[in-house]
């Protein structure tokens, strides 16, 4: 396995081709109005917007469960109302992360492989329909994949630099720390990635007698401070340093609320073996056509093992961190209230199927090594020639393209999940906004009391700013409105069972029921107006 330096022309070709793929996917998603299919995508945009568009603007609007970096990256884009409403504000950072992750994956493969197997690995990764769709949304997976890939790239290059005694090692260590901190503030698996990476870095420096490195200890302070700051934020803003893990909007609380009957709430609950199978199956279905998924997984494991055998002296061990999602999600499904539902296994549904995407870089790199082995074996039986190389490349690229086509034909898991998601919300999102707009014509600037965490898109579909609502993120304003809805809002939107419905039941004085909305599988909604209309209006923009 001879090492060939990465040429500038290769990087530019990767950038150009992946930018074209990203743009094509964005145009398709825009044409099919798919950017906002996921309720979580709408919620991410909503969180970013309310940082400055609310009765209580500020960083406490980031909430306690989702980590803050994806929302902070969207803030400049959600400031444009139309981009917030149509989802473009979330597409921009996700698409840029996709392009960067493609560049990073190719660069990682080229640290050990020649251009052809590296290009196959890139093509498999970049043309994945599930990833191409997710990078058109405000979901966090594209950003985290980018951070994970580049963390490994930087770790490998740092390790090589320090072994060579290069002065680049210091600069690369700071770069590693920066990427890991970004991962810590993007997804909770980033915490495990950062912990494992930094522990191994410390052990390497200890073995080399360089543990007193000033750079290492300064960077260590920042790495350790990242999760501590999140604990502190939760404690100060929500009164519980573990609010993200056990608060009312945590995964654990959602699991309790959605549990049905006396059986396990989801497959894999308190069973690591079953949980492992569900995660791996989701990963296979995200990465390959159904008939090829298991074969792909075996091929990637073989390729990774071959990479370890042949390239472990060239810092390949860091690439094993790409497989970190396997134990992380097996544990999270079993004990972390993070279920995955896939259509081929009970309960034959779509839920959190996108989590399987986190294994895509490992599968792609493993495939690249498997291709390298196949090409090497071919050379043993055939004299190396330009003609045979062209034939092999054509067959391999055709196989990657056929896999992508087969996934599209079977319908990408993440896209179908998004469709199921929006289909459940669509009836209420179609019925309620016209009524709210009609009522606002006689109450211009009138405040609407409503919860925005479940149906945040009702705000943009109504065409109002967030400041024209009093919602659960407004804390004291919200509590005051619940104590006397008619005095604080011109219009009240209540969903059966929520705090507002309970407040209306407890304090009905001055309220007139206008219309009730029902939707299969969803809580019914009721619109009230205050009589006479409350004088409260949204603050001037």
Coordinates of C-alpha atoms in Angstrom, one line a residue, residues 2-483:
X2 CA 2.1 2.9 -1.3
X3 CA 1.3 6.4 -0.1
X4 CA 0.6 9.0 -2.7
X5 CA 0.2 12.7 -1.7
X6 CA -3.2 14.3 -2.2
X7 CA -3.1 16.6 -5.2
X8 CA -4.8 20.0 -5.3
X9 CA -6.7 18.9 -8.4
X10 CA -8.2 16.0 -6.6
X11 CA -9.5 18.3 -3.8
X12 CA -11.0 20.7 -6.3
X13 CA -12.7 17.9 -8.2
X14 CA -14.2 16.6 -4.9
X15 CA -15.4 20.0 -3.9
X16 CA -16.9 20.7 -7.3
X17 CA -18.7 17.3 -7.7
X18 CA -20.0 17.3 -4.2
X19 CA -21.2 20.9 -4.4
X20 CA -23.1 19.9 -7.6
X21 CA -24.7 16.9 -5.8
X22 CA -25.6 19.0 -2.9
X23 CA -27.2 21.7 -5.0
X24 CA -29.2 19.1 -7.1
X25 CA -30.5 17.6 -3.8
X26 CA -31.5 21.0 -2.5
X27 CA -33.3 21.9 -5.7
X28 CA -35.2 18.5 -5.6
X29 CA -36.1 19.0 -1.9
X30 CA -37.3 22.6 -2.6
X31 CA -39.4 21.4 -5.6
X32 CA -41.0 18.7 -3.5
X33 CA -41.4 20.9 -0.4
X34 CA -39.5 18.4 1.7
X35 CA -37.1 20.7 3.7
X36 CA -39.6 20.9 6.5
X37 CA -40.9 17.3 6.6
X38 CA -39.3 16.5 9.9
X39 CA -41.0 18.1 12.9
X40 CA -37.5 18.2 14.5
X41 CA -36.2 20.3 11.6
X42 CA -39.0 22.8 12.1
X43 CA -38.2 22.8 15.8
X44 CA -34.5 23.4 15.3
X45 CA -35.3 26.5 13.1
X46 CA -37.8 27.7 15.7
X47 CA -35.2 27.5 18.5
X48 CA -32.7 29.5 16.4
X49 CA -35.3 32.1 15.7
X50 CA -36.6 32.6 19.2
X51 CA -33.1 33.6 20.4
X52 CA -33.9 37.1 19.1
X53 CA -37.6 36.9 18.2
X54 CA -39.4 36.3 21.6
X55 CA -40.5 38.1 24.7
X56 CA -37.4 36.8 26.4
X57 CA -34.6 37.0 23.8
X58 CA -31.3 35.5 24.7
X59 CA -29.3 32.3 24.9
X60 CA -31.7 30.7 27.4
X61 CA -34.0 30.3 24.4
X62 CA -31.7 27.5 23.2
X63 CA -33.6 25.1 25.4
X64 CA -32.2 22.3 27.5
X65 CA -32.3 19.1 25.5
X66 CA -30.8 19.7 22.1
X67 CA -27.2 21.0 22.1
X68 CA -26.7 24.6 21.0
X69 CA -24.2 24.7 18.1
X70 CA -26.6 23.7 15.3
X71 CA -29.0 26.4 16.4
X72 CA -26.4 29.1 16.7
X73 CA -25.1 28.3 13.2
X74 CA -28.6 28.9 11.9
X75 CA -29.2 32.3 13.6
X76 CA -27.8 34.5 10.8
X77 CA -30.1 32.7 8.3
X78 CA -33.3 32.5 10.3
X79 CA -33.1 36.3 10.8
X80 CA -34.5 36.4 7.2
X81 CA -38.2 35.6 7.8
X82 CA -38.8 33.9 4.5
X83 CA -35.7 31.6 5.0
X84 CA -37.0 30.7 8.4
X85 CA -40.5 29.9 7.1
X86 CA -39.4 27.9 4.1
X87 CA -36.5 26.0 5.7
X88 CA -33.6 27.5 3.6
X89 CA -32.1 28.8 6.9
X90 CA -31.5 25.2 8.0
X91 CA -30.4 24.0 4.5
X92 CA -27.4 26.3 4.2
X93 CA -25.4 25.1 7.2
X94 CA -26.4 21.4 6.6
X95 CA -25.4 21.6 2.9
X96 CA -22.0 23.2 3.8
X97 CA -21.4 20.5 6.4
X98 CA -22.2 17.8 3.8
X99 CA -19.7 19.2 1.3
X100 CA -17.1 19.6 4.1
X101 CA -17.7 16.0 5.2
X102 CA -17.2 14.7 1.7
X103 CA -13.9 16.5 1.3
X104 CA -12.9 15.2 4.8
X105 CA -13.8 11.6 4.0
X106 CA -11.8 11.7 0.7
X107 CA -8.8 13.2 2.5
X108 CA -9.1 10.6 5.2
X109 CA -9.1 7.7 2.7
X110 CA -6.2 9.2 0.7
X111 CA -4.1 9.1 3.9
X112 CA -3.8 5.3 3.2
X113 CA -5.4 4.5 -0.2
X114 CA -4.7 5.4 -3.8
X115 CA -7.1 7.7 -5.7
X116 CA -9.4 5.0 -7.2
X117 CA -10.5 3.2 -3.9
X118 CA -10.7 6.6 -2.2
X119 CA -13.0 7.8 -5.0
X120 CA -15.2 4.7 -4.6
X121 CA -15.5 5.4 -0.9
X122 CA -16.3 9.0 -1.5
X123 CA -18.9 8.1 -4.2
X124 CA -20.6 5.7 -1.9
X125 CA -20.8 8.3 0.9
X126 CA -21.6 11.3 -1.2
X127 CA -24.4 9.7 -3.4
X128 CA -26.2 8.2 -0.4
X129 CA -29.8 9.4 -0.9
X130 CA -30.5 9.5 2.8
X131 CA -27.6 11.8 3.4
X132 CA -28.4 13.9 0.3
X133 CA -31.9 14.4 1.7
X134 CA -30.9 15.2 5.3
X135 CA -28.4 17.8 4.1
X136 CA -31.4 19.8 2.7
X137 CA -33.0 20.0 6.1
X138 CA -32.2 21.5 9.5
X139 CA -31.4 18.1 11.1
X140 CA -28.2 17.8 13.0
X141 CA -26.8 14.6 11.4
X142 CA -24.9 16.2 8.5
X143 CA -23.1 18.6 10.8
X144 CA -22.1 15.8 13.2
X145 CA -20.9 13.6 10.4
X146 CA -18.7 16.4 9.2
X147 CA -17.3 16.9 12.7
X148 CA -16.7 13.2 13.2
X149 CA -14.9 12.8 9.9
X150 CA -12.7 15.9 10.4
X151 CA -11.9 14.9 13.9
X152 CA -10.4 11.7 12.7
X153 CA -8.6 13.4 9.8
X154 CA -7.0 15.9 12.3
X155 CA -6.2 13.1 14.8
X156 CA -4.4 11.1 12.2
X157 CA -2.4 14.0 10.9
X158 CA -1.6 15.1 14.4
X159 CA -0.3 11.7 15.3
X160 CA 1.8 11.5 12.2
X161 CA 3.2 15.0 12.9
X162 CA 4.1 14.2 16.5
X163 CA 5.8 11.0 15.5
X164 CA 7.8 12.9 12.9
X165 CA 8.7 15.7 15.4
X166 CA 7.0 18.2 13.1
X167 CA 6.2 21.7 14.5
X168 CA 2.7 21.2 12.9
X169 CA 1.8 19.0 15.8
X170 CA 0.9 21.9 18.0
X171 CA -1.3 23.6 15.5
X172 CA -3.0 20.3 14.7
X173 CA -3.7 19.6 18.3
X174 CA -5.5 22.9 18.6
X175 CA -7.5 22.0 15.5
X176 CA -8.4 18.6 17.0
X177 CA -9.6 20.4 20.2
X178 CA -11.7 22.8 18.2
X179 CA -13.4 20.1 16.2
X180 CA -14.1 18.0 19.3
X181 CA -15.6 20.9 21.1
X182 CA -17.8 21.5 18.2
X183 CA -18.9 17.9 18.3
X184 CA -19.6 18.1 22.0
X185 CA -21.9 21.0 21.3
X186 CA -23.7 19.3 18.4
X187 CA -24.7 15.8 19.6
X188 CA -24.2 13.8 22.8
X189 CA -22.2 11.1 21.0
X190 CA -19.7 13.9 20.5
X191 CA -19.1 13.7 24.2
X192 CA -17.9 10.1 23.9
X193 CA -15.9 10.9 20.8
X194 CA -14.1 13.8 22.6
X195 CA -13.5 11.7 25.7
X196 CA -12.0 8.8 23.9
X197 CA -9.9 10.9 21.6
X198 CA -8.5 13.1 24.3
X199 CA -7.7 10.2 26.6
X200 CA -5.7 8.5 23.9
X201 CA -3.9 11.7 23.0
X202 CA -2.9 12.0 26.7
X203 CA -1.6 8.4 26.7
X204 CA 0.4 9.0 23.5
X205 CA 2.0 12.1 25.0
X206 CA 2.7 10.3 28.3
X207 CA 4.4 7.4 26.5
X208 CA 6.6 10.0 24.6
X209 CA 7.4 11.9 27.8
X210 CA 5.6 15.0 26.4
X211 CA 2.6 15.1 28.8
X212 CA 3.8 18.5 30.2
X213 CA 2.9 20.1 26.9
X214 CA 1.4 23.5 27.6
X215 CA -0.8 23.2 24.5
X216 CA -2.2 19.9 25.7
X217 CA -3.2 21.2 29.1
X218 CA -4.7 24.4 27.8
X219 CA -6.7 22.5 25.2
X220 CA -7.7 20.0 27.9
X221 CA -9.2 22.8 30.0
X222 CA -11.3 23.8 27.0
X223 CA -12.4 20.2 26.3
X224 CA -13.4 19.6 29.9
X225 CA -15.1 22.9 30.1
X226 CA -17.4 22.2 27.2
X227 CA -19.8 19.7 28.9
X228 CA -19.4 21.5 32.2
X229 CA -20.7 24.7 30.7
X230 CA -23.7 22.8 29.4
X231 CA -24.3 21.5 32.9
X232 CA -24.0 25.0 34.3
X233 CA -26.3 26.4 31.6
X234 CA -29.0 23.8 32.5
X235 CA -28.7 24.6 36.2
X236 CA -28.9 28.3 35.8
X237 CA -31.6 28.4 33.1
X238 CA -33.8 25.5 34.1
X239 CA -32.9 24.8 37.7
X240 CA -31.4 21.3 37.1
X241 CA -27.9 20.6 35.8
X242 CA -29.3 17.4 34.2
X243 CA -32.5 18.9 32.8
X244 CA -31.5 17.8 29.3
X245 CA -31.4 14.2 30.6
X246 CA -34.4 14.1 33.0
X247 CA -36.4 17.3 32.4
X248 CA -39.9 17.4 30.9
X249 CA -38.7 17.5 27.3
X250 CA -35.9 14.9 27.7
X251 CA -35.9 11.6 25.8
X252 CA -36.7 9.8 29.1
X253 CA -39.8 11.9 29.7
X254 CA -41.0 11.4 26.2
X255 CA -40.5 7.6 26.6
X256 CA -42.7 7.7 29.8
X257 CA -45.4 9.8 28.1
X258 CA -45.6 7.6 25.0
X259 CA -45.4 4.2 26.7
X260 CA -48.4 2.0 25.9
X261 CA -49.5 -0.9 28.1
X262 CA -47.3 -2.8 30.5
X263 CA -44.8 -4.2 28.0
X264 CA -41.4 -2.7 27.0
X265 CA -41.8 0.8 25.5
X266 CA -39.8 -0.1 22.4
X267 CA -37.7 -2.9 20.9
X268 CA -34.2 -3.1 22.5
X269 CA -35.4 -1.7 25.8
X270 CA -32.9 -2.9 28.5
X271 CA -31.5 -5.4 26.0
X272 CA -28.2 -4.5 24.4
X273 CA -28.2 -7.4 22.0
X274 CA -31.6 -6.5 20.4
X275 CA -30.6 -2.8 20.5
X276 CA -27.4 -3.6 18.6
X277 CA -29.4 -5.4 16.0
X278 CA -31.8 -2.6 15.5
X279 CA -29.0 0.0 15.1
X280 CA -27.0 -2.1 12.7
X281 CA -30.1 -2.9 10.6
X282 CA -31.0 0.8 10.5
X283 CA -27.4 1.5 9.4
X284 CA -27.6 -1.1 6.7
X285 CA -30.9 0.2 5.4
X286 CA -29.7 3.8 5.4
X287 CA -26.5 2.9 3.5
X288 CA -27.6 0.2 1.0
X289 CA -30.5 -1.3 -0.8
X290 CA -32.3 -3.9 1.4
X291 CA -30.8 -6.9 -0.3
X292 CA -27.3 -5.6 -0.1
X293 CA -27.2 -4.2 3.5
X294 CA -25.7 -7.3 5.3
X295 CA -23.2 -7.9 2.5
X296 CA -22.1 -4.2 2.7
X297 CA -21.6 -4.4 6.5
X298 CA -19.5 -7.6 6.2
X299 CA -17.5 -6.0 3.4
X300 CA -16.8 -2.8 5.5
X301 CA -15.8 -4.9 8.5
X302 CA -13.4 -6.9 6.4
X303 CA -12.0 -3.7 4.8
X304 CA -11.5 -2.1 8.2
X305 CA -9.8 -5.2 9.5
X306 CA -7.5 -5.2 6.5
X307 CA -6.8 -1.5 7.0
X308 CA -5.8 -2.2 10.6
X309 CA -3.5 -5.1 9.5
X310 CA -1.7 -3.1 6.7
X311 CA -1.8 0.5 7.9
X312 CA -1.9 0.4 11.8
X313 CA 1.7 1.7 11.8
X314 CA 0.4 4.8 9.9
X315 CA -2.1 5.9 12.5
X316 CA -5.0 3.9 11.2
X317 CA -6.2 3.1 14.7
X318 CA -7.8 6.5 14.9
X319 CA -10.1 5.5 12.1
X320 CA -11.6 2.9 14.4
X321 CA -13.4 5.8 16.1
X322 CA -15.7 5.9 13.1
X323 CA -17.2 2.7 14.5
X324 CA -17.9 4.4 17.9
X325 CA -21.7 4.9 17.0
X326 CA -22.2 1.1 17.3
X327 CA -21.7 0.7 21.1
X328 CA -23.0 4.2 21.7
X329 CA -26.4 3.6 20.1
X330 CA -26.6 0.0 21.3
X331 CA -26.4 1.5 24.8
X332 CA -28.6 4.5 24.1
X333 CA -31.4 2.3 22.7
X334 CA -31.2 -0.1 25.6
X335 CA -30.8 2.4 28.4
X336 CA -31.0 5.9 27.1
X337 CA -34.6 6.1 25.9
X338 CA -33.6 6.4 22.3
X339 CA -35.7 3.9 20.3
X340 CA -35.3 3.1 16.6
X341 CA -38.2 1.8 14.6
X342 CA -37.6 0.3 11.1
X343 CA -40.3 -1.0 8.7
X344 CA -38.9 -4.5 8.3
X345 CA -39.0 -5.3 12.1
X346 CA -41.5 -4.8 14.8
X347 CA -43.3 -2.4 15.3
X348 CA -42.9 -2.0 11.5
X349 CA -42.7 1.8 11.5
X350 CA -40.2 4.7 10.9
X351 CA -38.7 6.4 13.9
X352 CA -35.2 7.7 14.4
X353 CA -34.1 5.8 11.3
X354 CA -31.6 8.6 10.6
X355 CA -29.4 7.5 13.6
X356 CA -28.1 4.7 11.4
X357 CA -26.5 7.4 9.2
X358 CA -23.8 7.9 11.8
X359 CA -22.1 4.6 10.6
X360 CA -22.0 5.8 7.0
X361 CA -18.4 7.1 7.2
X362 CA -17.1 3.9 8.7
X363 CA -18.9 1.8 6.1
X364 CA -17.5 4.1 3.3
X365 CA -13.9 3.9 4.5
X366 CA -14.2 0.2 5.1
X367 CA -15.6 -0.2 1.5
X368 CA -12.6 1.8 0.2
X369 CA -10.2 -0.7 1.8
X370 CA -12.2 -3.6 0.5
X371 CA -11.9 -2.2 -3.0
X372 CA -8.2 -1.8 -2.5
X373 CA -7.9 -5.5 -1.7
X374 CA -10.0 -6.5 -4.7
X375 CA -7.8 -4.4 -7.0
X376 CA -4.6 -5.8 -5.5
X377 CA -6.0 -9.3 -6.0
X378 CA -6.9 -8.6 -9.6
X379 CA -3.3 -7.5 -10.2
X380 CA -2.0 -10.8 -9.0
X381 CA -4.0 -12.6 -11.7
X382 CA -3.8 -10.0 -14.5
X383 CA -0.9 -7.9 -15.6
X384 CA -1.5 -4.3 -14.5
X385 CA -2.7 -2.2 -17.3
X386 CA -4.6 1.0 -17.9
X387 CA -7.4 -0.9 -19.7
X388 CA -8.0 -3.3 -16.7
X389 CA -8.0 -0.3 -14.3
X390 CA -10.6 1.5 -16.4
X391 CA -12.8 -1.6 -16.5
X392 CA -12.5 -2.1 -12.8
X393 CA -13.3 1.6 -12.1
X394 CA -16.3 1.5 -14.4
X395 CA -17.7 -1.6 -12.7
X396 CA -17.1 -0.2 -9.2
X397 CA -18.7 3.2 -9.9
X398 CA -21.6 1.5 -11.6
X399 CA -22.2 -0.7 -8.5
X400 CA -22.2 2.4 -6.3
X401 CA -24.6 4.2 -8.6
X402 CA -26.8 1.1 -8.8
X403 CA -26.9 1.0 -5.0
X404 CA -28.0 4.6 -4.8
X405 CA -30.6 4.0 -7.5
X406 CA -32.0 1.0 -5.6
X407 CA -32.3 3.0 -2.4
X408 CA -34.2 5.6 -4.2
X409 CA -36.5 3.0 -5.8
X410 CA -37.1 1.4 -2.4
X411 CA -37.6 5.0 -1.0
X412 CA -34.9 6.3 1.4
X413 CA -35.6 5.5 5.0
X414 CA -35.1 9.1 6.3
X415 CA -37.2 10.6 3.6
X416 CA -40.1 8.2 4.2
X417 CA -39.8 9.0 8.0
X418 CA -40.1 12.7 7.1
X419 CA -43.1 12.1 5.0
X420 CA -44.8 10.1 7.8
X421 CA -43.9 12.9 10.1
X422 CA -45.4 15.7 8.1
X423 CA -48.5 13.6 7.1
X424 CA -49.3 13.4 10.8
X425 CA -49.0 17.2 11.2
X426 CA -50.4 18.4 7.8
X427 CA -54.2 18.4 8.6
X428 CA -53.8 20.7 11.6
X429 CA -51.2 22.8 9.8
X430 CA -53.6 23.3 6.9
X431 CA -56.7 24.0 9.0
X432 CA -55.5 26.2 11.9
X433 CA -53.4 29.0 10.2
X434 CA -56.2 30.4 8.0
X435 CA -58.5 30.7 11.0
X436 CA -55.8 32.5 13.0
X437 CA -55.1 34.9 10.1
X438 CA -58.8 35.6 9.7
X439 CA -59.1 36.4 13.4
X440 CA -56.0 38.6 13.3
X441 CA -57.5 40.8 10.6
X442 CA -59.9 42.2 13.3
X443 CA -57.1 42.1 16.0
X444 CA -54.0 43.4 14.2
X445 CA -50.9 42.7 16.2
X446 CA -53.0 40.7 18.7
X447 CA -51.1 38.3 20.9
X448 CA -51.7 34.5 20.4
X449 CA -51.3 32.3 23.5
X450 CA -50.1 28.9 22.2
X451 CA -47.5 26.2 22.7
X452 CA -44.9 26.2 19.9
X453 CA -42.8 23.1 20.8
X454 CA -45.2 20.6 19.1
X455 CA -46.4 22.6 16.1
X456 CA -43.9 25.4 15.7
X457 CA -44.7 25.8 12.0
X458 CA -48.1 27.1 12.8
X459 CA -46.4 30.5 13.6
X460 CA -44.8 30.9 10.1
X461 CA -47.9 29.5 8.3
X462 CA -49.9 32.2 10.1
X463 CA -47.3 34.7 8.9
X464 CA -46.5 36.3 12.3
X465 CA -43.3 36.8 14.3
X466 CA -42.7 34.7 17.4
X467 CA -43.0 37.9 19.5
X468 CA -46.7 37.9 18.6
X469 CA -47.1 34.7 20.6
X470 CA -46.8 33.9 24.3
X471 CA -45.5 30.4 24.4
X472 CA -43.8 28.0 26.8
X473 CA -40.4 29.4 26.3
X474 CA -41.5 32.8 27.6
X475 CA -41.4 31.6 31.2
X476 CA -42.9 34.3 33.4
X477 CA -45.0 35.8 30.6
X478 CA -46.4 32.3 29.9
X479 CA -47.2 31.6 33.5
X480 CA -49.0 34.9 33.9
X481 CA -51.0 34.2 30.7
X482 CA -52.0 30.8 32.0
X483 CA -53.3 32.4 35.2

